[in-house]
Amino acid sequence: MSPPNTFTTTVHPFPSPTSHACAYEIGPQNAKNALVFIGGLGDGPHTVPYPRAIAKRLEETSGLSYSVFEFRLKSSFNGFGFARLADDVADIAALVKYLRGIGKGRIVLMGHSTGCQDCMEYTSPALSAPPVDGYILQAPVCDADAIALEMGHGPLEESTKYAMQLVEAGKGHERMPLSQLPGFMQDNPISAWRWYALAAADGEDNYFSPSLPDELAASYWKRIDQPLLILHSGNDEYVPKSVNTQSLINHWRGLCRPGIASGLSGVIPGAGHRVEEPEAEEWLSSTVIKFLQSIK
């Protein structure tokens, strides 16, 4: 008898810029459509629990025919320190092309944490990524604000200033010294360039800062041309207490093209960043199912 936490997955090797890439499919067998899950910093296949809860709900929902795919990106696990969002998009695009090639109909991208930045980057016209049929953003937090919760704004500003000095000296690929990093980054090598992109107010990863000028933020949100679901966690430990996440979601919805951002968008009650609470996980799974059902 198998232990209770085991689960079965179908492994799909596929061509990708990241060598030996595989996607892992869970949920209904022979599903016509695909929900592609993209994790956050330090994540990889199966590190976030709730995709399995969503897959279980998909098995129980007739007429929807979606399965869930997770996969390893160049930036997965501890690889994020020397990868860019554009690298992630190249990996995601490769999987989308593979899924189209095996006959999948609708393909929806679901980002968690930095995976949400990946979804936003995917819509960049400069990258010409293959089209998908929808986007879900869960825990779209501002990394700079999250890091400042541990480091403080002053030390963080000094750290990103140091990183930019390395970049301007042609040393952006060099590893940031541990003395310039917060505690949770001490075990993960990260380049000066990547640290600046992640942690600076004007870093290229900063899609979700509440302080972004509307003109700049709107230029990002208006790129999205397929149905969009935005879900913040109600008790996200990486969001400053001063941020009203429901108001922020409402604001972002207003910056989107008309009819793009779903009315199901909102705050997951009682959820931490990874939505590991049973009731919050159930709420998230139900909302994702309703959103997928709304995509025509």
Tab-separated table of C-alpha atoms in Angstrom:
chain	number	residue	atom	x	y	z
A	1	MET	CA	0.000	0.000	0.000
A	2	SER	CA	1.385	3.401	-0.999
A	3	PRO	CA	1.993	6.067	1.677
A	4	PRO	CA	-0.818	8.664	1.807
A	5	ASN	CA	1.185	11.540	0.302
A	6	THR	CA	2.247	9.760	-2.875
A	7	PHE	CA	0.736	10.697	-6.232
A	8	THR	CA	1.002	9.618	-9.842
A	9	THR	CA	2.173	11.860	-12.670
A	10	THR	CA	2.680	11.467	-16.416
A	11	VAL	CA	6.135	12.675	-17.501
A	12	HIS	CA	6.468	14.569	-20.790
A	13	PRO	CA	10.048	15.134	-22.030
A	14	PHE	CA	9.946	18.114	-24.386
A	15	PRO	CA	12.383	20.304	-26.375
A	16	SER	CA	13.382	23.384	-24.406
A	17	PRO	CA	16.262	25.856	-23.968
A	18	THR	CA	16.727	24.152	-20.576
A	19	SER	CA	18.356	20.783	-21.157
A	20	HIS	CA	16.595	17.556	-20.167
A	21	ALA	CA	13.317	19.421	-19.678
A	22	CYS	CA	10.285	17.447	-18.577
A	23	ALA	CA	6.718	18.443	-17.769
A	24	TYR	CA	4.698	16.533	-15.178
A	25	GLU	CA	0.974	16.100	-15.811
A	26	ILE	CA	-1.562	15.400	-13.061
A	27	GLY	CA	-5.334	15.362	-13.092
A	28	PRO	CA	-7.788	13.899	-15.607
A	29	GLN	CA	-6.335	11.500	-18.148
A	30	ASN	CA	-6.550	12.498	-21.813
A	31	ALA	CA	-7.693	16.028	-20.958
A	32	LYS	CA	-8.210	18.312	-23.927
A	33	ASN	CA	-6.857	21.441	-22.210
A	34	ALA	CA	-3.863	22.366	-20.047
A	35	LEU	CA	-3.352	24.469	-16.916
A	36	VAL	CA	0.383	25.235	-16.704
A	37	PHE	CA	1.596	26.032	-13.176
A	38	ILE	CA	4.664	28.264	-12.741
A	39	GLY	CA	6.102	28.529	-9.234
A	40	GLY	CA	8.054	31.241	-7.452
A	41	LEU	CA	11.640	31.727	-6.294
A	42	GLY	CA	13.105	28.431	-5.123
A	43	ASP	CA	10.192	26.409	-6.445
A	44	GLY	CA	10.245	23.552	-8.908
A	45	PRO	CA	7.885	20.751	-9.846
A	46	HIS	CA	5.700	19.656	-6.900
A	47	THR	CA	7.104	22.096	-4.309
A	48	VAL	CA	3.792	24.008	-3.989
A	49	PRO	CA	0.961	21.730	-2.772
A	50	TYR	CA	-2.158	23.373	-4.177
A	51	PRO	CA	-1.747	22.388	-7.869
A	52	ARG	CA	-2.526	18.830	-6.716
A	53	ALA	CA	-5.695	20.063	-5.006
A	54	ILE	CA	-6.714	21.830	-8.225
A	55	ALA	CA	-5.986	18.670	-10.228
A	56	LYS	CA	-8.227	16.673	-7.871
A	57	ARG	CA	-11.057	19.178	-8.346
A	58	LEU	CA	-10.577	18.977	-12.110
A	59	GLU	CA	-11.000	15.198	-11.910
A	60	GLU	CA	-14.290	15.743	-10.074
A	61	THR	CA	-15.608	18.375	-12.524
A	62	SER	CA	-17.292	17.027	-15.633
A	63	GLY	CA	-17.157	18.824	-18.968
A	64	LEU	CA	-14.087	20.962	-18.261
A	65	SER	CA	-11.273	18.612	-19.419
A	66	TYR	CA	-8.158	20.339	-18.018
A	67	SER	CA	-5.106	18.668	-16.536
A	68	VAL	CA	-2.317	20.414	-14.619
A	69	PHE	CA	1.263	20.634	-15.872
A	70	GLU	CA	4.316	21.524	-13.761
A	71	PHE	CA	7.846	21.675	-15.160
A	72	ARG	CA	11.431	22.614	-14.426
A	73	LEU	CA	12.643	25.975	-15.681
A	74	LYS	CA	16.235	27.154	-15.859
A	75	SER	CA	15.430	29.248	-12.769
A	76	SER	CA	13.814	26.423	-10.772
A	77	PHE	CA	14.980	25.532	-7.268
A	78	ASN	CA	18.239	27.497	-6.687
A	79	GLY	CA	18.739	28.439	-10.346
A	80	PHE	CA	16.945	31.778	-10.110
A	81	GLY	CA	20.067	33.644	-9.035
A	82	PHE	CA	21.542	33.607	-12.531
A	83	ALA	CA	18.399	33.579	-14.693
A	84	ARG	CA	16.132	36.315	-16.022
A	85	LEU	CA	12.378	36.456	-16.481
A	86	ALA	CA	13.056	36.319	-20.222
A	87	ASP	CA	14.753	32.943	-19.683
A	88	ASP	CA	11.625	31.721	-17.933
A	89	VAL	CA	9.473	32.923	-20.829
A	90	ALA	CA	11.640	30.961	-23.266
A	91	ASP	CA	11.094	27.812	-21.177
A	92	ILE	CA	7.341	28.445	-20.856
A	93	ALA	CA	7.045	29.128	-24.587
A	94	ALA	CA	8.761	25.832	-25.336
A	95	LEU	CA	6.217	23.970	-23.208
A	96	VAL	CA	3.296	25.835	-24.817
A	97	LYS	CA	4.592	24.846	-28.272
A	98	TYR	CA	4.914	21.228	-27.132
A	99	LEU	CA	1.371	21.196	-25.703
A	100	ARG	CA	-0.022	22.646	-28.927
A	101	GLY	CA	1.894	19.991	-30.823
A	102	ILE	CA	0.254	17.146	-28.882
A	103	GLY	CA	-3.190	18.581	-29.533
A	104	LYS	CA	-4.070	20.567	-26.422
A	105	GLY	CA	-6.893	23.027	-27.057
A	106	ARG	CA	-6.922	25.759	-24.418
A	107	ILE	CA	-3.734	26.525	-22.477
A	108	VAL	CA	-3.917	28.695	-19.345
A	109	LEU	CA	-0.831	29.888	-17.444
A	110	MET	CA	-1.052	30.025	-13.641
A	111	GLY	CA	1.711	31.860	-11.834
A	112	HIS	CA	2.470	31.704	-8.126
A	113	SER	CA	4.607	34.489	-6.600
A	114	THR	CA	7.466	35.169	-9.058
A	115	GLY	CA	5.584	32.938	-11.474
A	116	CYS	CA	3.169	35.870	-11.712
A	117	GLN	CA	6.013	38.078	-12.956
A	118	ASP	CA	6.719	35.357	-15.513
A	119	CYS	CA	3.126	35.582	-16.731
A	120	MET	CA	3.425	39.356	-17.079
A	121	GLU	CA	6.754	39.010	-18.885
A	122	TYR	CA	5.173	36.419	-21.190
A	123	THR	CA	2.918	39.152	-22.595
A	124	SER	CA	5.855	41.372	-23.626
A	125	PRO	CA	5.642	42.073	-27.372
A	126	ALA	CA	9.444	42.002	-27.534
A	127	LEU	CA	9.493	38.270	-26.693
A	128	SER	CA	6.898	37.103	-29.251
A	129	ALA	CA	5.786	34.171	-27.083
A	130	PRO	CA	3.131	31.848	-28.552
A	131	PRO	CA	-0.416	32.833	-27.548
A	132	VAL	CA	-2.245	31.232	-24.650
A	133	ASP	CA	-5.897	31.335	-23.610
A	134	GLY	CA	-5.793	32.819	-20.123
A	135	TYR	CA	-3.729	33.819	-17.104
A	136	ILE	CA	-4.062	33.288	-13.349
A	137	LEU	CA	-1.920	35.293	-10.932
A	138	GLN	CA	-1.787	33.935	-7.369
A	139	ALA	CA	0.243	35.942	-4.828
A	140	PRO	CA	1.469	38.669	-7.226
A	141	VAL	CA	3.698	40.305	-4.627
A	142	CYS	CA	6.310	43.021	-5.027
A	143	ASP	CA	9.679	41.370	-4.333
A	144	ALA	CA	11.337	44.639	-3.324
A	145	ASP	CA	8.675	45.265	-0.671
A	146	ALA	CA	8.882	41.655	0.527
A	147	ILE	CA	12.667	41.806	0.866
A	148	ALA	CA	12.443	45.139	2.680
A	149	LEU	CA	10.301	43.455	5.351
A	150	GLU	CA	13.416	41.502	6.379
A	151	MET	CA	16.266	43.862	5.461
A	152	GLY	CA	14.685	47.241	6.027
A	153	HIS	CA	14.424	49.862	3.283
A	154	GLY	CA	17.760	51.546	4.079
A	155	PRO	CA	19.956	48.429	3.887
A	156	LEU	CA	18.033	47.250	0.800
A	157	GLU	CA	18.693	50.536	-0.972
A	158	GLU	CA	22.386	50.279	-0.136
A	159	SER	CA	22.443	46.681	-1.373
A	160	THR	CA	20.846	47.492	-4.730
A	161	LYS	CA	23.155	50.488	-5.097
A	162	TYR	CA	26.130	48.168	-4.605
A	163	ALA	CA	24.663	45.756	-7.184
A	164	MET	CA	24.282	48.544	-9.744
A	165	GLN	CA	27.890	49.581	-9.202
A	166	LEU	CA	28.947	46.045	-10.141
A	167	VAL	CA	26.676	46.082	-13.189
A	168	GLU	CA	28.047	49.428	-14.369
A	169	ALA	CA	31.593	48.097	-13.901
A	170	GLY	CA	30.826	45.194	-16.234
A	171	LYS	CA	30.619	42.731	-13.342
A	172	GLY	CA	26.883	42.138	-13.313
A	173	HIS	CA	27.412	38.388	-13.647
A	174	GLU	CA	29.431	38.203	-10.419
A	175	ARG	CA	27.901	36.805	-7.250
A	176	MET	CA	26.617	39.285	-4.687
A	177	PRO	CA	28.575	39.134	-1.412
A	178	LEU	CA	26.673	37.605	1.481
A	179	SER	CA	27.062	40.798	3.513
A	180	GLN	CA	24.794	42.561	1.010
A	181	LEU	CA	21.997	39.977	1.123
A	182	PRO	CA	19.162	39.157	3.553
A	183	GLY	CA	19.291	36.005	5.616
A	184	PHE	CA	17.003	33.969	3.394
A	185	MET	CA	19.344	34.541	0.431
A	186	GLN	CA	22.518	33.409	2.199
A	187	ASP	CA	22.403	29.876	0.811
A	188	ASN	CA	21.513	30.774	-2.760
A	189	PRO	CA	24.059	32.273	-5.170
A	190	ILE	CA	22.677	35.327	-6.952
A	191	SER	CA	24.349	37.645	-9.440
A	192	ALA	CA	24.491	41.406	-9.045
A	193	TRP	CA	22.385	41.833	-12.147
A	194	ARG	CA	19.669	39.436	-10.959
A	195	TRP	CA	19.641	40.935	-7.479
A	196	TYR	CA	19.096	44.400	-8.895
A	197	ALA	CA	16.326	43.162	-11.200
A	198	LEU	CA	14.631	41.468	-8.258
A	199	ALA	CA	15.102	43.948	-5.440
A	200	ALA	CA	15.386	47.454	-6.901
A	201	ALA	CA	12.411	49.773	-7.284
A	202	ASP	CA	13.256	50.129	-10.982
A	203	GLY	CA	14.329	46.491	-11.450
A	204	GLU	CA	12.894	44.697	-14.459
A	205	ASP	CA	11.001	42.226	-12.241
A	206	ASN	CA	8.992	44.972	-10.547
A	207	TYR	CA	5.548	44.532	-12.070
A	208	PHE	CA	3.519	44.618	-8.854
A	209	SER	CA	4.705	47.489	-6.661
A	210	PRO	CA	1.742	49.513	-5.358
A	211	SER	CA	3.854	52.629	-5.928
A	212	LEU	CA	4.380	52.112	-9.666
A	213	PRO	CA	3.134	55.137	-11.632
A	214	ASP	CA	-0.196	54.384	-13.290
A	215	GLU	CA	1.151	55.163	-16.730
A	216	LEU	CA	3.860	52.524	-16.348
A	217	ALA	CA	1.629	49.958	-14.633
A	218	ALA	CA	-1.088	50.374	-17.261
A	219	SER	CA	1.427	49.693	-20.025
A	220	TYR	CA	1.951	46.248	-18.453
A	221	TRP	CA	-1.661	45.352	-17.668
A	222	LYS	CA	-2.974	46.454	-21.063
A	223	ARG	CA	-0.655	43.949	-22.776
A	224	ILE	CA	-2.866	41.146	-21.475
A	225	ASP	CA	-5.403	40.234	-24.155
A	226	GLN	CA	-6.864	37.008	-22.723
A	227	PRO	CA	-9.002	36.332	-19.610
A	228	LEU	CA	-7.173	37.129	-16.385
A	229	LEU	CA	-7.758	36.063	-12.784
A	230	ILE	CA	-5.901	37.955	-10.014
A	231	LEU	CA	-5.790	36.386	-6.540
A	232	HIS	CA	-3.896	37.765	-3.553
A	233	SER	CA	-3.570	35.767	-0.342
A	234	GLY	CA	-5.430	37.280	2.606
A	235	ASN	CA	-2.612	36.706	5.118
A	236	ASP	CA	0.390	36.813	2.805
A	237	GLU	CA	3.513	37.084	4.944
A	238	TYR	CA	5.382	38.796	2.099
A	239	VAL	CA	2.963	41.719	1.731
A	240	PRO	CA	3.373	44.759	4.009
A	241	LYS	CA	0.436	45.310	6.372
A	242	SER	CA	-0.002	48.786	4.911
A	243	VAL	CA	-1.067	47.335	1.534
A	244	ASN	CA	-4.803	46.866	0.968
A	245	THR	CA	-4.646	43.950	-1.456
A	246	GLN	CA	-8.326	44.083	-2.448
A	247	SER	CA	-8.009	47.759	-3.373
A	248	LEU	CA	-4.806	46.983	-5.274
A	249	ILE	CA	-6.535	44.224	-7.254
A	250	ASN	CA	-9.424	46.553	-8.059
A	251	HIS	CA	-6.940	49.141	-9.275
A	252	TRP	CA	-5.114	46.643	-11.471
A	253	ARG	CA	-8.405	45.456	-12.947
A	254	GLY	CA	-9.163	49.058	-13.862
A	255	LEU	CA	-5.855	49.314	-15.719
A	256	CYS	CA	-6.641	46.258	-17.874
A	257	ARG	CA	-8.470	46.312	-21.158
A	258	PRO	CA	-12.264	46.224	-20.684
A	259	GLY	CA	-13.596	42.740	-19.965
A	260	ILE	CA	-10.189	41.099	-19.487
A	261	ALA	CA	-9.872	40.892	-15.675
A	262	SER	CA	-12.355	38.443	-14.183
A	263	GLY	CA	-14.879	39.500	-11.566
A	264	LEU	CA	-13.784	36.400	-9.655
A	265	SER	CA	-10.523	38.229	-8.868
A	266	GLY	CA	-10.034	38.959	-5.183
A	267	VAL	CA	-8.407	37.969	-1.905
A	268	ILE	CA	-8.186	34.333	-0.791
A	269	PRO	CA	-9.613	34.336	2.774
A	270	GLY	CA	-7.149	33.233	5.449
A	271	ALA	CA	-4.450	32.233	2.970
A	272	GLY	CA	-0.715	32.518	3.457
A	273	HIS	CA	1.607	33.047	0.528
A	274	ARG	CA	1.533	29.382	-0.609
A	275	VAL	CA	-2.142	28.747	0.302
A	276	GLU	CA	-1.392	25.714	2.480
A	277	GLU	CA	-4.434	26.227	4.747
A	278	PRO	CA	-7.153	23.627	3.926
A	279	GLU	CA	-10.090	26.043	3.729
A	280	ALA	CA	-8.089	28.573	1.710
A	281	GLU	CA	-6.886	25.832	-0.638
A	282	GLU	CA	-10.495	24.746	-1.180
A	283	TRP	CA	-11.547	28.357	-1.901
A	284	LEU	CA	-8.684	28.741	-4.378
A	285	SER	CA	-9.455	25.459	-6.143
A	286	SER	CA	-13.147	26.332	-6.485
A	287	THR	CA	-12.357	29.795	-7.839
A	288	VAL	CA	-9.876	28.435	-10.391
A	289	ILE	CA	-12.513	25.931	-11.596
A	290	LYS	CA	-15.079	28.722	-12.009
A	291	PHE	CA	-12.568	30.819	-13.940
A	292	LEU	CA	-11.651	27.977	-16.272
A	293	GLN	CA	-15.351	27.350	-16.876
A	294	SER	CA	-15.752	31.004	-17.894
A	295	ILE	CA	-13.155	30.776	-20.685
A	296	LYS	CA	-14.981	30.205	-23.951
